[in-house]
Amino acid sequence: MTRTLDVGCAQLGPIQRSDTREAVVDRLVALLQQAKHRGCELVVFPEMAFTTFFPRWWIEDQDEIDGFFEREMPSDETRALFDTARELGIGFSIGYAELDTSGPEPRHYNTSILVDQQGEIVGKYRKVHLPGHFDHVEDWTFQHLEKHYFDPSDTGFPVWRAFGGIVGMAICNDRRWPETYRVLGLQGVELVMLGYNTPIADPEVPHHDHLQGFHNHLVMQAGAYQNGTFVIGAAKCGNEEGSTMLGQSVIIAPTGEIIAQATSMGDELITARIDLDHCADIKDRIFDFELHRQPQHYGLITERKGAVLPPEVPA
Ligand code: CDT
């Protein structure tokens, strides 16, 4: 049997603070048009794809902060993307900063949505693993204030039956955590769509900067293999407001192999024809969860948050 799906991974070059939403949407639409020419049915866009990665700045004016957030999706400014997707018959996932005003208090989320080939939103995920710090660090040129600007997820990691398979989403830092893939894997996920904004410079461990690309692929390839799922990772990359962001967007098979990789640091579409039935090669054998998992020995994973060391043995 085959369940083939033509997928695209739409890497984005930098988005500067002065770029308008309309200008960005034009770039996204151009990538969708390329995707149509290459036969794609589904395209994955990066995290926070409509704006610059604003958590690099400490901003105190709440109106200015909220200017980076979307109050509705689609909005007048983003509707052209949805219209194009419907006209071309291409589904997509895309990340954005979401301001939810439906409750008593406004909530700010780092969000990703799944849109079907009719241009309708069929899934929403809000980022679980918010990286970085809460407060301004004076010494750093670039901050990483996701913990400051965003509320924690209220969605967890759902999956959806869509595009002929079982699909899920994750966002950037989520890709580094095995729990992300395993929770999705325990729901039978066959395709994980994720976007990322990864600054290459880490002020806390500058001696790791050369490892950013290695770690990026390491975690996604491991997550794919250990759960028998395809993974598509779409970067926002290049020099954004002076901060260099990692590219190297990829499409990864359930074997853990990279089957397509971006080669530029700008807007670039990579594509692959994937067969979702190949997930079973891994899911039904080496990682047959039902046969091999031993959850009675995994309790600490949900009971304990940080590591607790064993007592020291007196000398
Ligand atoms: N956007 C995002 O989640 N970026 C993080 C950077 C972590 S460094 C504080 C990442 O995991 O790539």
mmCIF file of C-alpha atoms and ligand atoms in Angstrom:
data_model
loop_
_atom_site.group_PDB
_atom_site.id
_atom_site.type_symbol
_atom_site.label_atom_id
_atom_site.label_comp_id
_atom_site.label_asym_id
_atom_site.label_seq_id
_atom_site.Cartn_x
_atom_site.Cartn_y
_atom_site.Cartn_z
ATOM 1 C CA MET A 1 0.000 0.000 0.000
ATOM 2 C CA THR A 2 1.091 3.590 -0.454
ATOM 3 C CA ARG A 3 -0.218 6.813 1.024
ATOM 4 C CA THR A 4 1.862 9.343 -0.841
ATOM 5 C CA LEU A 5 1.791 13.037 -0.039
ATOM 6 C CA ASP A 6 3.726 15.793 -1.804
ATOM 7 C CA VAL A 7 5.050 18.082 0.909
ATOM 8 C CA GLY A 8 6.937 21.349 0.928
ATOM 9 C CA CYS A 9 9.033 23.007 3.589
ATOM 10 C CA ALA A 10 9.039 26.776 3.078
ATOM 11 C CA GLN A 11 12.104 28.281 4.705
ATOM 12 C CA LEU A 12 11.950 32.042 5.204
ATOM 13 C CA GLY A 13 14.823 34.475 5.088
ATOM 14 C CA PRO A 14 14.927 37.278 7.639
ATOM 15 C CA ILE A 15 11.948 39.524 8.377
ATOM 16 C CA GLN A 16 13.006 42.944 9.575
ATOM 17 C CA ARG A 17 11.048 44.981 12.088
ATOM 18 C CA SER A 18 10.225 47.544 9.391
ATOM 19 C CA ASP A 19 8.715 44.921 7.033
ATOM 20 C CA THR A 20 4.931 45.158 6.766
ATOM 21 C CA ARG A 21 2.647 42.131 7.177
ATOM 22 C CA GLU A 22 1.573 42.658 3.550
ATOM 23 C CA ALA A 23 5.170 42.395 2.318
ATOM 24 C CA VAL A 24 5.679 39.210 4.316
ATOM 25 C CA VAL A 25 2.398 37.703 3.097
ATOM 26 C CA ASP A 26 3.522 38.413 -0.489
ATOM 27 C CA ARG A 27 6.619 36.281 0.175
ATOM 28 C CA LEU A 28 4.521 33.490 1.688
ATOM 29 C CA VAL A 29 2.159 33.577 -1.292
ATOM 30 C CA ALA A 30 5.119 33.380 -3.707
ATOM 31 C CA LEU A 31 6.356 30.276 -1.870
ATOM 32 C CA LEU A 32 2.877 28.710 -2.116
ATOM 33 C CA GLN A 33 2.866 29.400 -5.859
ATOM 34 C CA GLN A 34 6.240 27.689 -6.215
ATOM 35 C CA ALA A 35 4.843 24.823 -4.175
ATOM 36 C CA LYS A 36 1.949 24.494 -6.616
ATOM 37 C CA HIS A 37 4.368 24.257 -9.551
ATOM 38 C CA ARG A 38 6.172 21.471 -7.729
ATOM 39 C CA GLY A 39 2.970 19.566 -6.997
ATOM 40 C CA CYS A 40 2.783 20.137 -3.238
ATOM 41 C CA GLU A 41 -0.384 19.321 -1.309
ATOM 42 C CA LEU A 42 0.914 20.598 2.041
ATOM 43 C CA VAL A 43 3.490 23.274 2.950
ATOM 44 C CA VAL A 44 5.111 23.938 6.344
ATOM 45 C CA PHE A 45 6.056 27.534 7.188
ATOM 46 C CA PRO A 46 8.256 28.620 10.153
ATOM 47 C CA GLU A 47 7.490 29.735 13.689
ATOM 48 C CA MET A 48 6.348 33.378 13.972
ATOM 49 C CA ALA A 49 6.263 33.669 10.204
ATOM 50 C CA PHE A 50 4.520 37.050 9.869
ATOM 51 C CA THR A 51 6.953 39.153 11.916
ATOM 52 C CA THR A 52 10.502 39.460 13.026
ATOM 53 C CA PHE A 53 11.466 37.332 16.039
ATOM 54 C CA PHE A 54 10.610 40.075 18.529
ATOM 55 C CA PRO A 55 11.486 38.154 21.773
ATOM 56 C CA ARG A 56 15.063 39.209 21.089
ATOM 57 C CA TRP A 57 14.136 42.635 22.491
ATOM 58 C CA TRP A 58 13.046 43.884 25.873
ATOM 59 C CA ILE A 59 9.983 46.002 25.082
ATOM 60 C CA GLU A 60 7.999 47.709 27.837
ATOM 61 C CA ASP A 61 5.135 49.295 25.903
ATOM 62 C CA GLN A 62 2.310 46.717 25.816
ATOM 63 C CA ASP A 63 0.767 48.273 22.689
ATOM 64 C CA GLU A 64 4.085 47.907 20.907
ATOM 65 C CA ILE A 65 4.342 44.294 22.056
ATOM 66 C CA ASP A 66 0.782 43.546 20.967
ATOM 67 C CA GLY A 67 1.645 44.941 17.528
ATOM 68 C CA PHE A 68 3.560 41.718 16.887
ATOM 69 C CA PHE A 69 0.511 39.589 17.745
ATOM 70 C CA GLU A 70 -2.432 38.499 15.579
ATOM 71 C CA ARG A 71 -5.872 39.099 17.096
ATOM 72 C CA GLU A 72 -7.662 37.107 14.415
ATOM 73 C CA MET A 73 -6.639 34.563 11.831
ATOM 74 C CA PRO A 74 -7.056 35.212 9.018
ATOM 75 C CA SER A 75 -7.079 38.983 9.339
ATOM 76 C CA ASP A 76 -7.375 41.540 6.547
ATOM 77 C CA GLU A 77 -3.573 41.508 6.315
ATOM 78 C CA THR A 78 -3.129 37.709 6.250
ATOM 79 C CA ARG A 79 -6.241 36.658 4.292
ATOM 80 C CA ALA A 80 -4.392 36.575 0.938
ATOM 81 C CA LEU A 81 -2.394 33.579 2.163
ATOM 82 C CA PHE A 82 -5.577 31.639 2.957
ATOM 83 C CA ASP A 83 -7.219 32.690 -0.319
ATOM 84 C CA THR A 84 -4.175 31.567 -2.297
ATOM 85 C CA ALA A 85 -4.048 28.248 -0.459
ATOM 86 C CA ARG A 86 -7.723 27.622 -1.287
ATOM 87 C CA GLU A 87 -7.280 28.629 -4.953
ATOM 88 C CA LEU A 88 -4.209 26.402 -5.324
ATOM 89 C CA GLY A 89 -5.638 23.560 -3.240
ATOM 90 C CA ILE A 90 -2.631 23.475 -0.903
ATOM 91 C CA GLY A 91 -2.835 23.030 2.860
ATOM 92 C CA PHE A 92 -0.274 24.597 5.176
ATOM 93 C CA SER A 93 0.919 24.979 8.735
ATOM 94 C CA ILE A 94 2.222 28.326 9.961
ATOM 95 C CA GLY A 95 3.368 29.842 13.213
ATOM 96 C CA TYR A 96 2.458 33.250 14.623
ATOM 97 C CA ALA A 97 2.168 35.184 17.858
ATOM 98 C CA GLU A 98 -1.487 34.936 18.919
ATOM 99 C CA LEU A 99 -3.367 37.373 21.151
ATOM 100 C CA ASP A 100 -6.452 35.597 22.478
ATOM 101 C CA THR A 101 -9.016 38.039 23.857
ATOM 102 C CA SER A 102 -11.862 35.537 24.197
ATOM 103 C CA GLY A 103 -11.443 35.067 27.982
ATOM 104 C CA PRO A 104 -11.560 37.459 30.958
ATOM 105 C CA GLU A 105 -7.808 38.173 30.616
ATOM 106 C CA PRO A 106 -5.888 38.584 27.336
ATOM 107 C CA ARG A 107 -3.589 35.645 26.639
ATOM 108 C CA HIS A 108 -0.463 35.656 24.509
ATOM 109 C CA TYR A 109 0.541 32.422 22.831
ATOM 110 C CA ASN A 110 3.246 31.220 20.478
ATOM 111 C CA THR A 111 0.906 29.379 18.132
ATOM 112 C CA SER A 112 0.867 27.202 15.044
ATOM 113 C CA ILE A 113 -2.189 26.367 12.960
ATOM 114 C CA LEU A 114 -3.000 23.717 10.390
ATOM 115 C CA VAL A 115 -5.013 24.866 7.380
ATOM 116 C CA ASP A 116 -6.627 22.396 4.983
ATOM 117 C CA GLN A 117 -6.723 22.514 1.170
ATOM 118 C CA GLN A 118 -9.952 24.515 1.346
ATOM 119 C CA GLY A 119 -8.238 27.275 3.334
ATOM 120 C CA GLU A 120 -9.992 26.346 6.613
ATOM 121 C CA ILE A 121 -8.184 26.143 9.957
ATOM 122 C CA VAL A 122 -8.463 22.526 11.134
ATOM 123 C CA GLY A 123 -5.946 22.492 13.981
ATOM 124 C CA LYS A 124 -4.291 24.790 16.496
ATOM 125 C CA TYR A 125 -1.275 24.128 18.715
ATOM 126 C CA ARG A 126 0.221 26.471 21.338
ATOM 127 C CA LYS A 127 3.910 26.104 22.182
ATOM 128 C CA VAL A 128 4.636 23.958 25.233
ATOM 129 C CA HIS A 129 8.392 24.424 25.733
ATOM 130 C CA LEU A 130 8.921 28.195 25.942
ATOM 131 C CA PRO A 131 12.688 28.768 26.054
ATOM 132 C CA GLY A 132 14.760 31.650 27.317
ATOM 133 C CA HIS A 133 14.219 33.862 30.359
ATOM 134 C CA PHE A 134 11.676 36.155 32.055
ATOM 135 C CA ASP A 135 13.745 39.266 32.692
ATOM 136 C CA HIS A 136 15.929 41.680 30.771
ATOM 137 C CA VAL A 137 19.618 40.707 30.823
ATOM 138 C CA GLU A 138 21.536 43.983 30.578
ATOM 139 C CA ASP A 139 24.757 42.469 29.235
ATOM 140 C CA TRP A 140 23.222 40.719 26.256
ATOM 141 C CA THR A 141 22.772 42.391 22.865
ATOM 142 C CA PHE A 142 19.944 39.978 22.088
ATOM 143 C CA GLN A 143 17.514 38.620 24.629
ATOM 144 C CA HIS A 144 15.399 35.462 24.390
ATOM 145 C CA LEU A 145 12.246 36.577 26.199
ATOM 146 C CA GLU A 146 9.708 33.942 25.190
ATOM 147 C CA LYS A 147 9.017 33.161 28.856
ATOM 148 C CA HIS A 148 8.280 36.851 29.382
ATOM 149 C CA TYR A 149 6.023 37.482 26.388
ATOM 150 C CA PHE A 150 4.073 34.218 26.102
ATOM 151 C CA ASP A 151 1.634 32.303 28.265
ATOM 152 C CA PRO A 152 2.164 28.563 28.701
ATOM 153 C CA SER A 153 0.324 26.250 26.337
ATOM 154 C CA ASP A 154 -3.233 25.165 27.030
ATOM 155 C CA THR A 155 -3.335 22.692 24.139
ATOM 156 C CA GLY A 156 -0.710 20.095 24.923
ATOM 157 C CA PHE A 157 0.250 18.061 21.848
ATOM 158 C CA PRO A 158 -2.869 17.063 19.907
ATOM 159 C CA VAL A 159 -2.890 15.182 16.597
ATOM 160 C CA TRP A 160 -5.333 15.403 13.718
ATOM 161 C CA ARG A 161 -6.437 13.044 10.979
ATOM 162 C CA ALA A 162 -5.646 15.142 7.922
ATOM 163 C CA PHE A 163 -3.834 14.901 4.583
ATOM 164 C CA GLY A 164 -4.391 11.142 4.516
ATOM 165 C CA GLY A 165 -2.563 10.480 7.776
ATOM 166 C CA ILE A 166 -2.151 11.419 11.444
ATOM 167 C CA VAL A 167 -0.390 14.752 11.819
ATOM 168 C CA GLY A 168 0.821 16.896 14.703
ATOM 169 C CA MET A 169 2.622 20.186 15.268
ATOM 170 C CA ALA A 170 5.442 21.448 17.457
ATOM 171 C CA ILE A 171 7.261 24.778 17.613
ATOM 172 C CA CYS A 172 10.991 25.414 17.667
ATOM 173 C CA ASN A 173 12.335 24.599 21.142
ATOM 174 C CA ASP A 174 9.782 21.740 21.378
ATOM 175 C CA ARG A 175 11.906 19.902 18.816
ATOM 176 C CA ARG A 176 14.728 19.504 21.320
ATOM 177 C CA TRP A 177 12.567 17.542 23.795
ATOM 178 C CA PRO A 178 11.991 13.799 23.346
ATOM 179 C CA GLU A 179 8.703 14.165 25.252
ATOM 180 C CA THR A 180 7.291 16.188 22.343
ATOM 181 C CA TYR A 181 7.710 13.408 19.812
ATOM 182 C CA ARG A 182 6.792 10.609 22.220
ATOM 183 C CA VAL A 183 3.489 12.202 23.260
ATOM 184 C CA LEU A 184 2.701 12.663 19.565
ATOM 185 C CA GLY A 185 4.040 9.168 18.826
ATOM 186 C CA LEU A 186 1.720 7.629 21.414
ATOM 187 C CA GLN A 187 -1.148 9.059 19.348
ATOM 188 C CA GLY A 188 0.222 7.444 16.183
ATOM 189 C CA VAL A 189 1.657 10.582 14.589
ATOM 190 C CA GLU A 190 2.991 10.090 11.062
ATOM 191 C CA LEU A 191 4.023 13.652 10.238
ATOM 192 C CA VAL A 192 5.275 16.310 12.672
ATOM 193 C CA MET A 193 5.264 19.847 11.259
ATOM 194 C CA LEU A 194 7.377 22.420 13.036
ATOM 195 C CA GLY A 195 8.924 25.794 12.461
ATOM 196 C CA TYR A 196 11.866 27.391 14.213
ATOM 197 C CA ASN A 197 13.726 30.654 14.905
ATOM 198 C CA THR A 198 17.110 29.641 16.261
ATOM 199 C CA PRO A 199 19.717 32.352 16.855
ATOM 200 C CA ILE A 200 23.159 30.924 16.170
ATOM 201 C CA ALA A 201 24.781 32.937 18.968
ATOM 202 C CA ASP A 202 24.013 31.688 22.467
ATOM 203 C CA PRO A 203 25.413 34.232 24.966
ATOM 204 C CA GLU A 204 25.422 31.646 27.766
ATOM 205 C CA VAL A 205 27.473 29.026 25.907
ATOM 206 C CA PRO A 206 29.245 30.763 22.996
ATOM 207 C CA HIS A 207 31.515 27.734 22.626
ATOM 208 C CA HIS A 208 28.433 25.821 21.398
ATOM 209 C CA ASP A 209 27.609 28.189 18.538
ATOM 210 C CA HIS A 210 29.276 25.919 15.983
ATOM 211 C CA LEU A 211 27.005 23.065 17.122
ATOM 212 C CA GLN A 212 23.657 24.764 16.413
ATOM 213 C CA GLY A 213 23.233 23.049 13.029
ATOM 214 C CA PHE A 214 24.305 19.672 14.420
ATOM 215 C CA HIS A 215 21.906 19.862 17.364
ATOM 216 C CA ASN A 216 19.091 21.025 15.093
ATOM 217 C CA HIS A 217 19.302 17.927 12.936
ATOM 218 C CA LEU A 218 20.244 15.575 15.765
ATOM 219 C CA VAL A 219 17.023 16.180 17.693
ATOM 220 C CA MET A 220 14.668 16.081 14.712
ATOM 221 C CA GLN A 221 16.276 12.971 13.213
ATOM 222 C CA ALA A 222 16.156 11.183 16.574
ATOM 223 C CA GLY A 223 12.530 12.218 17.146
ATOM 224 C CA ALA A 224 11.565 10.956 13.697
ATOM 225 C CA TYR A 225 13.294 7.579 14.062
ATOM 226 C CA GLN A 226 12.300 6.842 17.654
ATOM 227 C CA ASN A 227 8.643 7.404 16.832
ATOM 228 C CA GLY A 228 8.496 6.257 13.208
ATOM 229 C CA THR A 229 7.290 9.589 11.867
ATOM 230 C CA PHE A 230 8.166 12.062 9.163
ATOM 231 C CA VAL A 231 9.335 15.438 10.487
ATOM 232 C CA ILE A 232 9.365 18.687 8.546
ATOM 233 C CA GLY A 233 11.391 21.494 10.133
ATOM 234 C CA ALA A 234 11.116 24.960 8.551
ATOM 235 C CA ALA A 235 13.550 27.697 9.600
ATOM 236 C CA LYS A 236 13.340 31.459 9.641
ATOM 237 C CA CYS A 237 16.964 32.276 8.980
ATOM 238 C CA GLY A 238 19.608 34.752 7.965
ATOM 239 C CA ASN A 239 20.539 38.105 9.421
ATOM 240 C CA GLU A 240 17.422 39.409 11.143
ATOM 241 C CA GLU A 241 17.982 42.777 12.803
ATOM 242 C CA GLY A 242 21.648 41.886 13.392
ATOM 243 C CA SER A 243 20.917 38.447 14.863
ATOM 244 C CA THR A 244 22.007 35.541 12.659
ATOM 245 C CA MET A 245 19.424 32.778 12.628
ATOM 246 C CA LEU A 246 20.075 29.157 11.692
ATOM 247 C CA GLY A 247 18.729 27.817 8.371
ATOM 248 C CA GLN A 248 19.179 24.164 7.344
ATOM 249 C CA SER A 249 15.448 23.426 7.027
ATOM 250 C CA VAL A 250 14.788 19.743 6.446
ATOM 251 C CA ILE A 251 12.353 17.007 5.571
ATOM 252 C CA ILE A 252 13.159 13.835 7.532
ATOM 253 C CA ALA A 253 11.957 10.267 6.954
ATOM 254 C CA PRO A 254 10.851 7.866 9.738
ATOM 255 C CA THR A 255 14.230 6.146 9.371
ATOM 256 C CA GLY A 256 15.806 9.385 10.606
ATOM 257 C CA GLU A 257 17.301 10.134 7.200
ATOM 258 C CA ILE A 258 17.235 13.682 5.836
ATOM 259 C CA ILE A 259 15.518 13.469 2.446
ATOM 260 C CA ALA A 260 15.576 17.183 1.571
ATOM 261 C CA GLN A 261 17.565 20.091 2.977
ATOM 262 C CA ALA A 262 17.640 23.825 2.279
ATOM 263 C CA THR A 263 20.950 25.148 1.028
ATOM 264 C CA SER A 264 20.401 28.903 1.292
ATOM 265 C CA MET A 265 19.873 31.421 4.086
ATOM 266 C CA GLY A 266 16.813 32.946 2.425
ATOM 267 C CA ASP A 267 13.308 32.168 1.208
ATOM 268 C CA GLU A 268 13.563 28.659 -0.207
ATOM 269 C CA LEU A 269 11.148 25.838 -0.873
ATOM 270 C CA ILE A 270 12.308 22.246 -0.513
ATOM 271 C CA THR A 271 9.988 19.389 -1.406
ATOM 272 C CA ALA A 272 9.616 15.637 -1.182
ATOM 273 C CA ARG A 273 7.102 12.989 -2.105
ATOM 274 C CA ILE A 274 6.613 11.048 1.115
ATOM 275 C CA ASP A 275 4.762 7.790 1.691
ATOM 276 C CA LEU A 276 3.082 7.782 5.086
ATOM 277 C CA ASP A 277 2.944 3.983 4.961
ATOM 278 C CA HIS A 278 6.723 3.971 5.456
ATOM 279 C CA CYS A 279 6.091 4.945 9.091
ATOM 280 C CA ALA A 280 4.966 1.352 9.694
ATOM 281 C CA ASP A 281 8.458 0.064 8.826
ATOM 282 C CA ILE A 282 9.579 1.593 12.132
ATOM 283 C CA LYS A 283 6.335 1.675 14.136
ATOM 284 C CA ASP A 284 5.601 -2.040 13.604
ATOM 285 C CA ARG A 285 9.137 -3.283 14.243
ATOM 286 C CA ILE A 286 11.971 -1.730 16.253
ATOM 287 C CA PHE A 287 9.641 0.844 17.877
ATOM 288 C CA ASP A 288 6.494 -1.279 18.222
ATOM 289 C CA PHE A 289 5.310 0.579 21.336
ATOM 290 C CA GLU A 290 2.640 -1.949 22.322
ATOM 291 C CA LEU A 291 5.114 -4.818 22.216
ATOM 292 C CA HIS A 292 8.236 -3.205 23.674
ATOM 293 C CA ARG A 293 7.467 -0.181 25.854
ATOM 294 C CA GLN A 294 7.666 -0.638 29.645
ATOM 295 C CA PRO A 295 5.696 2.330 31.028
ATOM 296 C CA GLN A 296 5.721 0.890 34.554
ATOM 297 C CA HIS A 297 9.387 1.945 34.584
ATOM 298 C CA TYR A 298 8.860 5.426 33.147
ATOM 299 C CA GLY A 299 6.900 7.044 35.998
ATOM 300 C CA LEU A 300 9.579 9.628 36.783
ATOM 301 C CA ILE A 301 9.056 11.223 33.389
ATOM 302 C CA THR A 302 5.689 12.618 34.447
ATOM 303 C CA GLU A 303 6.099 12.601 38.248
ATOM 304 C CA ARG A 304 9.330 14.582 38.390
ATOM 305 C CA LYS A 305 10.181 17.887 36.690
ATOM 306 C CA GLY A 306 13.854 18.553 37.495
ATOM 307 C CA ALA A 307 16.526 15.972 38.198
ATOM 308 C CA VAL A 308 16.852 14.811 41.819
ATOM 309 C CA LEU A 309 20.280 13.415 42.520
ATOM 310 C CA PRO A 310 20.825 10.338 44.670
ATOM 311 C CA PRO A 311 22.171 11.061 48.181
ATOM 312 C CA GLU A 312 25.913 11.458 48.350
ATOM 313 C CA VAL A 313 27.772 8.494 49.781
ATOM 314 C CA PRO A 314 29.866 9.604 52.794
ATOM 315 C CA ALA A 315 33.565 9.319 52.009
HETATM 316 N N1 CDT B 1 12.328 30.066 19.102
HETATM 317 C C1 CDT B 1 12.952 29.152 19.860
HETATM 318 O O1 CDT B 1 12.326 28.358 20.534
HETATM 319 N N2 CDT B 1 14.308 29.187 19.860
HETATM 320 C C2 CDT B 1 15.096 28.350 20.698
HETATM 321 C C3 CDT B 1 16.321 29.067 21.123
HETATM 322 C C4 CDT B 1 16.790 28.600 22.418
HETATM 323 S S1 CDT B 1 18.110 29.559 23.057
HETATM 324 C C5 CDT B 1 17.374 30.367 24.347
HETATM 325 C C6 CDT B 1 15.495 27.016 20.071
HETATM 326 O O2 CDT B 1 15.375 26.004 20.752
HETATM 327 O O3 CDT B 1 15.957 26.990 18.938
#
